Short mmCIF file of C-alpha atoms in Angstrom, two decimals:
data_model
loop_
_atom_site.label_atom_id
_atom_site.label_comp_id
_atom_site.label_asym_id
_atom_site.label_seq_id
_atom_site.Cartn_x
_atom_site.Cartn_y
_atom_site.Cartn_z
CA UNK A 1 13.33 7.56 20.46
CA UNK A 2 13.46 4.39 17.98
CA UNK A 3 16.05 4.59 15.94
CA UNK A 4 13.69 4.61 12.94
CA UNK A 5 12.14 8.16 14.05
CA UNK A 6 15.42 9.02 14.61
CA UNK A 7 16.38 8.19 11.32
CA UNK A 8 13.77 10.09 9.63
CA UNK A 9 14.41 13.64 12.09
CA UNK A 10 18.15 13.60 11.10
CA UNK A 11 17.84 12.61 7.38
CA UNK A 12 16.13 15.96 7.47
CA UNK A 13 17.88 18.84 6.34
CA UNK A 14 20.89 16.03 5.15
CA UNK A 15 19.65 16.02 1.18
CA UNK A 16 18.92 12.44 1.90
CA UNK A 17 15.23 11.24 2.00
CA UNK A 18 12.79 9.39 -0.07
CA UNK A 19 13.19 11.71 -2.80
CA UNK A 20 16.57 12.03 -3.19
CA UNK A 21 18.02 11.56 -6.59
CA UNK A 22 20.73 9.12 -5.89
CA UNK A 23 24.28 9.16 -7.01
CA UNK A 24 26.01 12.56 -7.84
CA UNK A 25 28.43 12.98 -10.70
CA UNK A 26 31.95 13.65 -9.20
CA UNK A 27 34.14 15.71 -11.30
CA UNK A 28 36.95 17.12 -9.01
CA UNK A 29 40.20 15.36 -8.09
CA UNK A 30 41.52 12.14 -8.91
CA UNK A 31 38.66 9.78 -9.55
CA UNK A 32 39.88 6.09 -8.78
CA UNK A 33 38.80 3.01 -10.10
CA UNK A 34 35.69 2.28 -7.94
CA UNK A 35 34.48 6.12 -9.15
CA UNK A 36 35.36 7.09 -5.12
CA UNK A 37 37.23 10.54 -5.11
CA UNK A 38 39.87 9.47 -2.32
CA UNK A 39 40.89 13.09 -1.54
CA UNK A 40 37.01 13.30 -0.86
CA UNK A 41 36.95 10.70 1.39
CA UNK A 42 36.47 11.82 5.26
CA UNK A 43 39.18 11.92 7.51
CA UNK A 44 40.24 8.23 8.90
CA UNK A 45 38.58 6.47 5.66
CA UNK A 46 40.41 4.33 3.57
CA UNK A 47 40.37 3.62 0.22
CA UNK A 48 41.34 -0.15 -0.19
CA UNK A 49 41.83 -3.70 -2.27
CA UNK A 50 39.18 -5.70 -1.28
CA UNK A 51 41.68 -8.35 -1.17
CA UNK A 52 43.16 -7.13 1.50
CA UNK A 53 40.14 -7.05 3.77
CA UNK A 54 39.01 -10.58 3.03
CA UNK A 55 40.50 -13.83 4.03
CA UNK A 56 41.75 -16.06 1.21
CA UNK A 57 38.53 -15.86 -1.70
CA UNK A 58 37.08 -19.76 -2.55
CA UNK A 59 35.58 -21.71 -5.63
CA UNK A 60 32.23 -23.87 -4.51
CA UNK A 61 32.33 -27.56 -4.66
CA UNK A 62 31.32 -29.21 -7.77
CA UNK A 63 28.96 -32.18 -7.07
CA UNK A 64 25.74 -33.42 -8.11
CA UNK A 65 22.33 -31.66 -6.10
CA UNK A 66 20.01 -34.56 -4.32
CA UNK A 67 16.81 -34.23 -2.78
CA UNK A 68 17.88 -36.96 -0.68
CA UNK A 69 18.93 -35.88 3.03
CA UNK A 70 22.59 -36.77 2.70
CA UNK A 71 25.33 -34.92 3.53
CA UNK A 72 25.12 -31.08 3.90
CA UNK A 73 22.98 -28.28 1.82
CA UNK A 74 24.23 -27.18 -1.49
CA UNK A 75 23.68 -23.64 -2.05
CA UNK A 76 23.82 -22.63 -5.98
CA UNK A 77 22.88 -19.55 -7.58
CA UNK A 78 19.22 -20.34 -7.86
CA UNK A 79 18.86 -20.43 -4.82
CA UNK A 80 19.42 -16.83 -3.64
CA UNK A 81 16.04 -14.78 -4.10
CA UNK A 82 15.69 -11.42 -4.28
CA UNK A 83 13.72 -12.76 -0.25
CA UNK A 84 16.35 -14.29 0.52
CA UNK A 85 17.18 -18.27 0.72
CA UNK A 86 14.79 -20.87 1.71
CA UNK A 87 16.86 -23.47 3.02
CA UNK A 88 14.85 -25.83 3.74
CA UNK A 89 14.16 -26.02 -0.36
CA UNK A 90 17.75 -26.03 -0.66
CA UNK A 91 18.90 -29.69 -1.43
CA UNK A 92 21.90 -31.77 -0.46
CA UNK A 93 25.08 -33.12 -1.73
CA UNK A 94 27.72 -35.56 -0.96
CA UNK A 95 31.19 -34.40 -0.62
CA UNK A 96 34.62 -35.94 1.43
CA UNK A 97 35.44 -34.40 5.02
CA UNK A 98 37.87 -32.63 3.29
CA UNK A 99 35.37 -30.65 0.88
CA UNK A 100 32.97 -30.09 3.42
CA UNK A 101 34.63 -28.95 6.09
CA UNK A 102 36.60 -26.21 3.30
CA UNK A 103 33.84 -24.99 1.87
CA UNK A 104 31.64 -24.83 4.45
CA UNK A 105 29.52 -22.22 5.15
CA UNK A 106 28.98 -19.65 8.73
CA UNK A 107 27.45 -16.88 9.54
CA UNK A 108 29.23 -13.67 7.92
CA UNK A 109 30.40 -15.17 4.77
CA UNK A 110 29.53 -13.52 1.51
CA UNK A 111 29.15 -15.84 -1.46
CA UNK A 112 28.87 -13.62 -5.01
CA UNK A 113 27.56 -15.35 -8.43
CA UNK A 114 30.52 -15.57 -10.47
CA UNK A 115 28.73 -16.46 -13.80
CA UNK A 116 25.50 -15.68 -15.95
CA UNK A 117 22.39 -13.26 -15.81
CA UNK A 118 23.15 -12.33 -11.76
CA UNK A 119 27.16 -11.79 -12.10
CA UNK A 120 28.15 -10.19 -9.06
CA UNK A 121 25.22 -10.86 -7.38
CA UNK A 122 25.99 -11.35 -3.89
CA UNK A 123 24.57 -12.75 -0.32
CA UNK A 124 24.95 -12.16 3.19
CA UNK A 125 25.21 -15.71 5.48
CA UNK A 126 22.81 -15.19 8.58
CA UNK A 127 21.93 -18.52 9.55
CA UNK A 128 24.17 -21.44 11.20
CA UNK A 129 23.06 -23.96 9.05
CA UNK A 130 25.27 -26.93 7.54
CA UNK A 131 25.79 -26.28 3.99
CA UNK A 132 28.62 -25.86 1.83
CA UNK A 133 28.52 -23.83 -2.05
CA UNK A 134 28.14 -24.58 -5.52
CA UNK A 135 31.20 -24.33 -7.87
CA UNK A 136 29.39 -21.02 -9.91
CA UNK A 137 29.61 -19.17 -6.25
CA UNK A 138 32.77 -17.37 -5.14
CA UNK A 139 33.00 -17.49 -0.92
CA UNK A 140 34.35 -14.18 0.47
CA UNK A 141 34.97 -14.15 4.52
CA UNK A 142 36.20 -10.73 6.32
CA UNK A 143 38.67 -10.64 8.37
CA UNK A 144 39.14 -8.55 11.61
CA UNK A 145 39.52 -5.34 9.30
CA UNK A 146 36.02 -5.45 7.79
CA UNK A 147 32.58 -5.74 9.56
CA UNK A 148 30.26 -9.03 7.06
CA UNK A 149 27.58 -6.73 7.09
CA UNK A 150 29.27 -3.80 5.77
CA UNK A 151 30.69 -5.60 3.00
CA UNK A 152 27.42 -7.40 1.93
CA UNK A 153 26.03 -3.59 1.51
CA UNK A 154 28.75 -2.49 -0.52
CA UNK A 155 28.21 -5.28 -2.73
CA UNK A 156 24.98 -3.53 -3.68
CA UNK A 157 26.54 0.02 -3.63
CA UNK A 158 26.85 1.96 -6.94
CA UNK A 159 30.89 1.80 -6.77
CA UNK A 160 30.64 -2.08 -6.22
CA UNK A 161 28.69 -2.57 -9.48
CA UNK A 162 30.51 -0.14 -11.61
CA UNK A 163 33.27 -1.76 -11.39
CA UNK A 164 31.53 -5.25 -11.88
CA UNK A 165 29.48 -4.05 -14.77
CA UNK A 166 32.99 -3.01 -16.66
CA UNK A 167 34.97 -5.71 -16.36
CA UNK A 168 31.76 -8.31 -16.98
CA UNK A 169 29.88 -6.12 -19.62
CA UNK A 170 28.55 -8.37 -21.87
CA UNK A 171 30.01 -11.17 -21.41
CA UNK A 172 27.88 -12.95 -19.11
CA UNK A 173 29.51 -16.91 -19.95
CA UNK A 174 32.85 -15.15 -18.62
CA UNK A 175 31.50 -13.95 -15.65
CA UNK A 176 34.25 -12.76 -12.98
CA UNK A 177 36.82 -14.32 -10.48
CA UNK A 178 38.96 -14.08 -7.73
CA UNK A 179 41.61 -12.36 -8.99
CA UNK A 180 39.08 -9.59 -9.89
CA UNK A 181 37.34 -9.59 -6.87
CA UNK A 182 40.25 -9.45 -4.53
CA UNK A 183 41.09 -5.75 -6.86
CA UNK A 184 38.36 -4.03 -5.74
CA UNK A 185 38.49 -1.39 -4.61
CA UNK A 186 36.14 -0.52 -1.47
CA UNK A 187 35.97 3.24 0.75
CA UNK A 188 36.80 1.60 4.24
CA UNK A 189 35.40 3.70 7.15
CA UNK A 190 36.98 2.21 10.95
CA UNK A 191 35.10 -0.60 12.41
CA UNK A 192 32.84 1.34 14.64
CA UNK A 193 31.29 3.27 11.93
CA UNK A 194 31.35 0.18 9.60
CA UNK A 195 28.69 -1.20 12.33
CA UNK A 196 26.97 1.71 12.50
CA UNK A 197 26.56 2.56 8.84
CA UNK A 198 25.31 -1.35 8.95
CA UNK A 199 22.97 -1.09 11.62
CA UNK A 200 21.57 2.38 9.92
CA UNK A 201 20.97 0.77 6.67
CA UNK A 202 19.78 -2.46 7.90
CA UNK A 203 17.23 -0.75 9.85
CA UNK A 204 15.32 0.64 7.20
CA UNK A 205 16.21 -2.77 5.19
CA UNK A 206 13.84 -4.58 8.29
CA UNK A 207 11.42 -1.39 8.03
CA UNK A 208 10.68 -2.43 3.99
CA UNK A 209 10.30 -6.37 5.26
CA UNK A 210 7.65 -5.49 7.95
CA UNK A 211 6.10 -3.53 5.13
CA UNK A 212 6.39 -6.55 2.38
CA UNK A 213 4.44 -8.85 5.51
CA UNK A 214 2.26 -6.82 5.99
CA UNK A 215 1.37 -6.68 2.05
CA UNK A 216 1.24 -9.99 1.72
CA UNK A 217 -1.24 -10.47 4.55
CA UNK A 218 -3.63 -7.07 3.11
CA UNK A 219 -3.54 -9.47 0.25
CA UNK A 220 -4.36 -12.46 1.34
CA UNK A 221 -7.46 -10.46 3.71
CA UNK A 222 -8.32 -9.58 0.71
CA UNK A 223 -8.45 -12.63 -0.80
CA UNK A 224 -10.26 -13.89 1.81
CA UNK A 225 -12.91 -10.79 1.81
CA UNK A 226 -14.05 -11.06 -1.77
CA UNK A 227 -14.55 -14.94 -2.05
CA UNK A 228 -16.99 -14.31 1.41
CA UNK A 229 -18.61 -10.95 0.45
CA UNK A 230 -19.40 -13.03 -3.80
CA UNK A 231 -20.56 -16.39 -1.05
CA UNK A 232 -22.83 -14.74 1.44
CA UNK A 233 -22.77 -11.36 0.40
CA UNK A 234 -22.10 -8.16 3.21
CA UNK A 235 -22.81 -10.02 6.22
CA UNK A 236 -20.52 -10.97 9.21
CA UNK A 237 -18.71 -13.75 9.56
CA UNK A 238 -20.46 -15.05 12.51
CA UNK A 239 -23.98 -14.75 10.94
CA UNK A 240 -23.09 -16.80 7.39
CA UNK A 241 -25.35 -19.88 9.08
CA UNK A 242 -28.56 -17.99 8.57
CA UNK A 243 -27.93 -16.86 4.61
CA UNK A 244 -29.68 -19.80 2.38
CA UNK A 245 -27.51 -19.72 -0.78
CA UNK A 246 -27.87 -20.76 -4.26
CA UNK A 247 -25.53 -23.05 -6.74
CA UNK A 248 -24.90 -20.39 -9.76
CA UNK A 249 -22.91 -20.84 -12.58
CA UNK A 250 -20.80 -18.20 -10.78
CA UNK A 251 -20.65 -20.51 -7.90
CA UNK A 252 -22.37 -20.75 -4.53
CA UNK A 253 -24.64 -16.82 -3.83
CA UNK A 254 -27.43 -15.52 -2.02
CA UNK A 255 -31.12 -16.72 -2.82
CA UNK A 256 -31.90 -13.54 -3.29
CA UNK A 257 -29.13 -12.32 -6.09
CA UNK A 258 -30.21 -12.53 -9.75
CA UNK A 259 -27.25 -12.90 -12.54
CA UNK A 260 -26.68 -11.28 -15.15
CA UNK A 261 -25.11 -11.13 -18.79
CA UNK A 262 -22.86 -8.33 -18.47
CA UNK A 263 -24.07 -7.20 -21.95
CA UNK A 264 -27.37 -6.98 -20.82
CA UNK A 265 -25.86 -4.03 -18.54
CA UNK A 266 -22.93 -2.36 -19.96
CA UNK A 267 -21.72 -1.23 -23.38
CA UNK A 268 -18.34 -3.85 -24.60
CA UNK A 269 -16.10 -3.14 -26.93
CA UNK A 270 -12.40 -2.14 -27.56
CA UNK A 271 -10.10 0.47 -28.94
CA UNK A 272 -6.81 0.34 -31.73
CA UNK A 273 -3.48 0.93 -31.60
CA UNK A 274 -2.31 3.91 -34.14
CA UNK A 275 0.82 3.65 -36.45
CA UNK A 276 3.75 5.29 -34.77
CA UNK A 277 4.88 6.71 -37.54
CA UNK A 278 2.52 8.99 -38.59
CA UNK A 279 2.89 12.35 -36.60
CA UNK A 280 -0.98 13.19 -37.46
CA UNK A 281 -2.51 11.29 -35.08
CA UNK A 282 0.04 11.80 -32.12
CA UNK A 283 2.19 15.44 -32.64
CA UNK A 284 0.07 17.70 -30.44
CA UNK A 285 -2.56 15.28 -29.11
CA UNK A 286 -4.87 16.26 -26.08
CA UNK A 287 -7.14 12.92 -25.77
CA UNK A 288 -5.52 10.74 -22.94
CA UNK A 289 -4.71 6.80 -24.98
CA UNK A 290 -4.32 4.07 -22.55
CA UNK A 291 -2.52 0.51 -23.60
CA UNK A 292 -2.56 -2.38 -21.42
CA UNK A 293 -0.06 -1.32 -19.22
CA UNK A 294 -1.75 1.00 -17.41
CA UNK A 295 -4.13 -1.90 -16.29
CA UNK A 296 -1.68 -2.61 -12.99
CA UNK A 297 -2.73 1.33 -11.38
CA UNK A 298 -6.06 -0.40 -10.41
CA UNK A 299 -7.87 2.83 -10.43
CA UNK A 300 -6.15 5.03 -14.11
CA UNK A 301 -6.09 8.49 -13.26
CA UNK A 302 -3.87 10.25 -16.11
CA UNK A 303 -2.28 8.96 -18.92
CA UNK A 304 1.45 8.90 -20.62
CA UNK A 305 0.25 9.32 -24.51
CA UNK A 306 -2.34 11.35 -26.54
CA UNK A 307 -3.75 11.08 -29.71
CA UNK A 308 -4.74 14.17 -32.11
CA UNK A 309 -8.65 14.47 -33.58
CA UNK A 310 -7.30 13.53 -36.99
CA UNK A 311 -6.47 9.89 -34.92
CA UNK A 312 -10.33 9.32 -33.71
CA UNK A 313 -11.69 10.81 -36.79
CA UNK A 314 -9.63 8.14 -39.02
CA UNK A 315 -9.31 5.05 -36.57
CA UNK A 316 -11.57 3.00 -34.63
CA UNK A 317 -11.11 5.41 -31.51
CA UNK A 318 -14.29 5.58 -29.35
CA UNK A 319 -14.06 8.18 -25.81
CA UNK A 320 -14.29 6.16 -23.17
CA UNK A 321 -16.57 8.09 -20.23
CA UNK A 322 -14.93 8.59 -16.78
CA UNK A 323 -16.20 5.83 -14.31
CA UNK A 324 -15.63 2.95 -16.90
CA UNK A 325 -14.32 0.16 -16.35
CA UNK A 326 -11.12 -1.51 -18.92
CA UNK A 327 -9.83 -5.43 -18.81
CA UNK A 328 -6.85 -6.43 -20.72
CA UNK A 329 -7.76 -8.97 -23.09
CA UNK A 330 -4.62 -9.61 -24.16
CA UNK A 331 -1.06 -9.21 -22.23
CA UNK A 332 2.00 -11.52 -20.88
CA UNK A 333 2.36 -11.81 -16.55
CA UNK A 334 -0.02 -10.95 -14.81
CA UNK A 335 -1.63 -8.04 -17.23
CA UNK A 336 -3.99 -10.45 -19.35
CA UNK A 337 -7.57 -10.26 -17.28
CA UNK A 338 -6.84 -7.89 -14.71
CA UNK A 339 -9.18 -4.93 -14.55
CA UNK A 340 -9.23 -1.48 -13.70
CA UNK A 341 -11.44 2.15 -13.42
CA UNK A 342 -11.34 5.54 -15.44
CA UNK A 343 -11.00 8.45 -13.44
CA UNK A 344 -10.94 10.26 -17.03
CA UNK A 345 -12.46 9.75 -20.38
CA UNK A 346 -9.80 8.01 -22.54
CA UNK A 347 -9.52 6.41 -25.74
CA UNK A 348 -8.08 3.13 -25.41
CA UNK A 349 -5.82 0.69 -27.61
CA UNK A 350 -7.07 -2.91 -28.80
CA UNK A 351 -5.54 -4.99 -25.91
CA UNK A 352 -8.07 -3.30 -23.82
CA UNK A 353 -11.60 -3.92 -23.69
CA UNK A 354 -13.73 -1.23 -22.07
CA UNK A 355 -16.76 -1.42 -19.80
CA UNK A 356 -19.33 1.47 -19.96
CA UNK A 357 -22.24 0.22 -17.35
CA UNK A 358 -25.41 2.02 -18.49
CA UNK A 359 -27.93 0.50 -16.03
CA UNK A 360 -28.12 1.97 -12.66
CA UNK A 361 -29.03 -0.71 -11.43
CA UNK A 362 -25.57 -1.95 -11.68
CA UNK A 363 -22.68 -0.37 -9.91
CA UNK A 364 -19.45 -0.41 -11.65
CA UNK A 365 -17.61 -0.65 -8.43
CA UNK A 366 -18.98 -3.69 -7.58
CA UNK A 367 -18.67 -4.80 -11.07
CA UNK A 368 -14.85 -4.05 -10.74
CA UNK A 369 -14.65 -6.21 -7.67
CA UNK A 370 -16.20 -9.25 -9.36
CA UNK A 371 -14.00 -8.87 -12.72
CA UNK A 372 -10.67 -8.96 -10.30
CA UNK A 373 -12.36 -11.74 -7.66
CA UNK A 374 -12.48 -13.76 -11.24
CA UNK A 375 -8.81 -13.20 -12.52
CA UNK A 376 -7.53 -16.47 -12.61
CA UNK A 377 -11.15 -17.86 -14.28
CA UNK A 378 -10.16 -14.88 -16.93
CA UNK A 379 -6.75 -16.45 -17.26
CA UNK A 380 -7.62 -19.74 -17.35
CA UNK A 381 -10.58 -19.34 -19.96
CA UNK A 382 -7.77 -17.06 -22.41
CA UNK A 383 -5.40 -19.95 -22.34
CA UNK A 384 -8.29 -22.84 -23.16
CA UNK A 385 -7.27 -23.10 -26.73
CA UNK A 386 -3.98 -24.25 -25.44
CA UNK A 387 -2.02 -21.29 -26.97
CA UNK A 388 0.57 -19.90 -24.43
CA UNK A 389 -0.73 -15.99 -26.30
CA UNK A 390 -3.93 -16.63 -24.89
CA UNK A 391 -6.61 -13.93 -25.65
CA UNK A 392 -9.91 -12.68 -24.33
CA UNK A 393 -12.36 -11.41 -26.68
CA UNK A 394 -15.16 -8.67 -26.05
CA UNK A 395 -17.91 -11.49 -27.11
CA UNK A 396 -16.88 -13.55 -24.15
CA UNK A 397 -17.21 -10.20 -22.19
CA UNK A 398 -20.87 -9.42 -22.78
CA UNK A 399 -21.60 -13.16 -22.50
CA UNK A 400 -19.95 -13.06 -19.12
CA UNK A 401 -22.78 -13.55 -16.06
CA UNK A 402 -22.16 -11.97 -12.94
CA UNK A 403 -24.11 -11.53 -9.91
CA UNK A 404 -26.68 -8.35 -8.91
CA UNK A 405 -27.34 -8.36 -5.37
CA UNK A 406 -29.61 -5.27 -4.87
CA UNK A 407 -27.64 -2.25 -5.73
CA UNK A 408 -27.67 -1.47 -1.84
CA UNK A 409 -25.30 -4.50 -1.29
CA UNK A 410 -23.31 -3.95 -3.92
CA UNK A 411 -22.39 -0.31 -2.71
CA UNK A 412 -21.43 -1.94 0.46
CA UNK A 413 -19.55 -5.04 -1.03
CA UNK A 414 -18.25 -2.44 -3.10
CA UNK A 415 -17.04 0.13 -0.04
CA UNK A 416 -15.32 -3.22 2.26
CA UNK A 417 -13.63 -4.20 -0.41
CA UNK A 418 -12.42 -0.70 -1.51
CA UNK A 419 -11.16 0.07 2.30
CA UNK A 420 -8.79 -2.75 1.66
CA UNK A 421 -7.55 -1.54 -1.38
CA UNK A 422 -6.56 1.73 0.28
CA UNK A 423 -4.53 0.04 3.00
CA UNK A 424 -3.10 -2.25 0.04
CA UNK A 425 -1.88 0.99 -1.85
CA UNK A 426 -0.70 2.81 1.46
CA UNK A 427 1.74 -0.47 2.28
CA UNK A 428 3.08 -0.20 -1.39
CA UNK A 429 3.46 3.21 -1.07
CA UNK A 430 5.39 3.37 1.65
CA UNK A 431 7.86 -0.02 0.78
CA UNK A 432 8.46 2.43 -2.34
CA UNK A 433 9.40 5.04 -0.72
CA UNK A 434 11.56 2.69 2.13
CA UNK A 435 13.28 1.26 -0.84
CA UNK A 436 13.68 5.38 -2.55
CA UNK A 437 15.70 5.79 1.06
CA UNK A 438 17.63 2.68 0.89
CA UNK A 439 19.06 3.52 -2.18
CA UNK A 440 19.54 7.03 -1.55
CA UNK A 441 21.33 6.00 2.13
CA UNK A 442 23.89 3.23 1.23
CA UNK A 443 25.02 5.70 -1.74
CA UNK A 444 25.68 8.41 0.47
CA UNK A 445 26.78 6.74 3.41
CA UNK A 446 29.15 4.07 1.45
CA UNK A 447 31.32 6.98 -0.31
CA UNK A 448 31.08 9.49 3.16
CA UNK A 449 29.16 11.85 1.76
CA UNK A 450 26.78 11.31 4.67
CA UNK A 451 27.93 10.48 8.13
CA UNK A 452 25.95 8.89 10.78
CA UNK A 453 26.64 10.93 13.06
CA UNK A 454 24.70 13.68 10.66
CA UNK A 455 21.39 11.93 10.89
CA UNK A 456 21.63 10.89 14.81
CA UNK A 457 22.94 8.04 15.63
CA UNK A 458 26.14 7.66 17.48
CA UNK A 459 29.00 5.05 17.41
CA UNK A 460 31.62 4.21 19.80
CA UNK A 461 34.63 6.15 18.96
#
């Protein structure tokens, strides 16, 4: 059986799955440092100095970065991405034999940030590559005792961090050391269950980076998908060469596709944001109020606040019918000109316009489709004023023209183009839940509360 199966049949009936909770409060015996009860721990664990485990801790090198291909890489902090590190974007420095053959970096080494926002931050070495560390990096390399991988997962374990997160606190220019690092303290299984509880924990880590590939390729499809269905319209690939297309001021379409204003075909306009403190138009509301936000669920379906009568009676608070379509008009990131559907009638607050298409002729799933194919044109037309709070307006809205293929096309534009979102929300659905396990796994299997041998998979003895 793989071992991922495996994993899943005996996380079952363990407490452990992608629903569990995470840490429990312990509140019997003697609770160390690292919040690891070591009366709790299982039989043959230790509970140890992390100085102990790890060969003597170093500084980096301080030197000067180049982008010119001399001497070895020079890993700093911003380097290390949440991905991983791209080496090959990693540039060089010059440093004596002495220097680089110290501080240089192999396979198994843990380097932690010692300073600033990511404190404690730390970073498994996979790859041989020739590179040494930056001065704000602290190098830890395990001995014989400890297995690299298990200690790069403790470093993300809830006992690592709380005792980071006290000693640091605030203070993120003082940052920690080595003195601090080698007191530690870290629940030390043997070395055949260190690998193990590695192995378990790196499987589903692999499981959540097939899923992130495979995410980044749905969206690039559909990337792909809408600029050909808005080009040639529902037609195959191999049959493009016999569609005669037009120049439109919404680029190349179909001869046979007329444009639109979007006025011409939909009701515009936008909601208002109600004064938190006045308990009449909130205390005991039943009419769902959506803010910008809720723009990144692609498809709204329920809402976190409601407003009271008394709030669309006094305030600029039209219902929004089911099947309408909102944009944020105004937003930081990635919310400003993204788009999404009603699957209830709402009010709305003034960062979002709303879409009501009242033509039949005009189907608001294809209308969706268009909106998000033109995101970055919607960025890039907020932001023309040159103001970094760039703005969309509901004028601009009705004025915008989009494209009406016959309303059979659109239905089937609108269906390909759906099927893709589906797979889309399916992969980020189940990295979610991969990551819900990850969690839920180190914690328990870091402080022995769950054993591999529980959920299947054996070790040598």
């Amino acid at each position: 059986m793989p071992r991922r199966a495996l994993l899943t049949k005996g996380l079952r009936g363990h407490g452990v799955s992608a629903q569990s909770k995470g840490p429990r409060s312990v509140t019997d015996g003697c609770t160390s440092f690292a919040g690891v009860v070591s009366s709790e721990l299982p039989d043959g664990w230790q509970l140890r100095r992390l100085g102990e485990l790890v060969e003597r801790p170093q500084y980096g090198l301080t030197a000067s970065a180049t982008g010119e291909p001399r001497g070895p890489r020079f890993l700093r902090i911003t380097d290390i991405q949440e991905s991983g590190v791209a080496w090959r974007t990693v540039p060089y420095c010059e440093c004596d034999a002495d220097s680089g053959g110290r501080l240089r970096l192999r396979p198994g080494d843990v380097v932690i940030a010692r300073i600033g926002a990511t404190t404690g931050k730390a970073y498994l070495i996979r790859d041989e590559v020739d590179a040494v560390f930056a001065s704000y990096l602290i190098r830890l390399r395990a001995t014989d005792r400890l297995v690299p991988e298990f200690l790069a997962f403790f470093t993300n374990s809830a006992p690592y961090w709380r005792q980071i997160d006290s000693v640091k606190g605030g203070r993120l220019k003082q940052g920690i050391n080595i003195p601090l690092l080698q007191s530690l303290e870290i629940p030390l299984p043997p070395l055949p269950e260190q690998r193990a509880i590695a192995e378990v924990l790196r499987t589903v880590q692999r499981a959540k980076e097939a899923t992130e590939k495979v995410i980044a390729a749905t969206r690039q499809l559909k990337a792909s998908l809408m600029k050909h269905l808005f080009t040639y319209g529902p037609v195959p690939v191999d049959q493009v060469d016999q569609v005669t297309l037009k120049e439109m001021k919404i680029g190349a379409a179909p001869t046979h596709w007329e444009t639109v204003r979007l006025g011409e075909k939909a009701t515009i306009g936008n909601g208002s944001t109600r004064k938190r403190t006045d308990p009449r138009y909130w205390e005991g509301g039943l009419t769902p109020w959506l803010t910008s936000g809720k723009i990144h669920e692609g498809v709204i379906r329920h809402a976190d606040e409601y407003v009271t009568e008394v709030a669309r009676d006094e305030c600029h608070l039209p219902l929004i019918p089911r099947g309408s379509l909102v944009v944020a008009i105004t937003g930081q990131g990635k919310t400003l000109g993204n788009s999404a559907k009603l699957e209830l009638d709402a009010c709305v607050s003034q960062h979002l316009a709303y879409v009501s298409i009242r033509e039949a002729d005009l189907s608001p799933d294809f209308t969706l489709a268009f909106l998000r194919s033109r995101y970055d044109w919607l960025q890039a037309i907020s932001r023309a004023g040159g103001s970094t709070k760039g703005a969309l307006t509901c004028g601009l809205l009705k004025s915008l023209e989009i494209p009406k293929p016959p309303i059979s096309e659109q239905r089937q534009i609108a269906t390909h183009l759906s099927a893709v979102d589906a797979k889309l929300a399916a992969e980020e659905s189940r990295r979610a839940a991969l990551e819900v396990l990850f969690k839920s796994l180190l914690h328990h299997l870091m402080t022995g509360r769950l054993r591999v041998k529980d959920i299947g998979v054996q070790h040598e003895a």
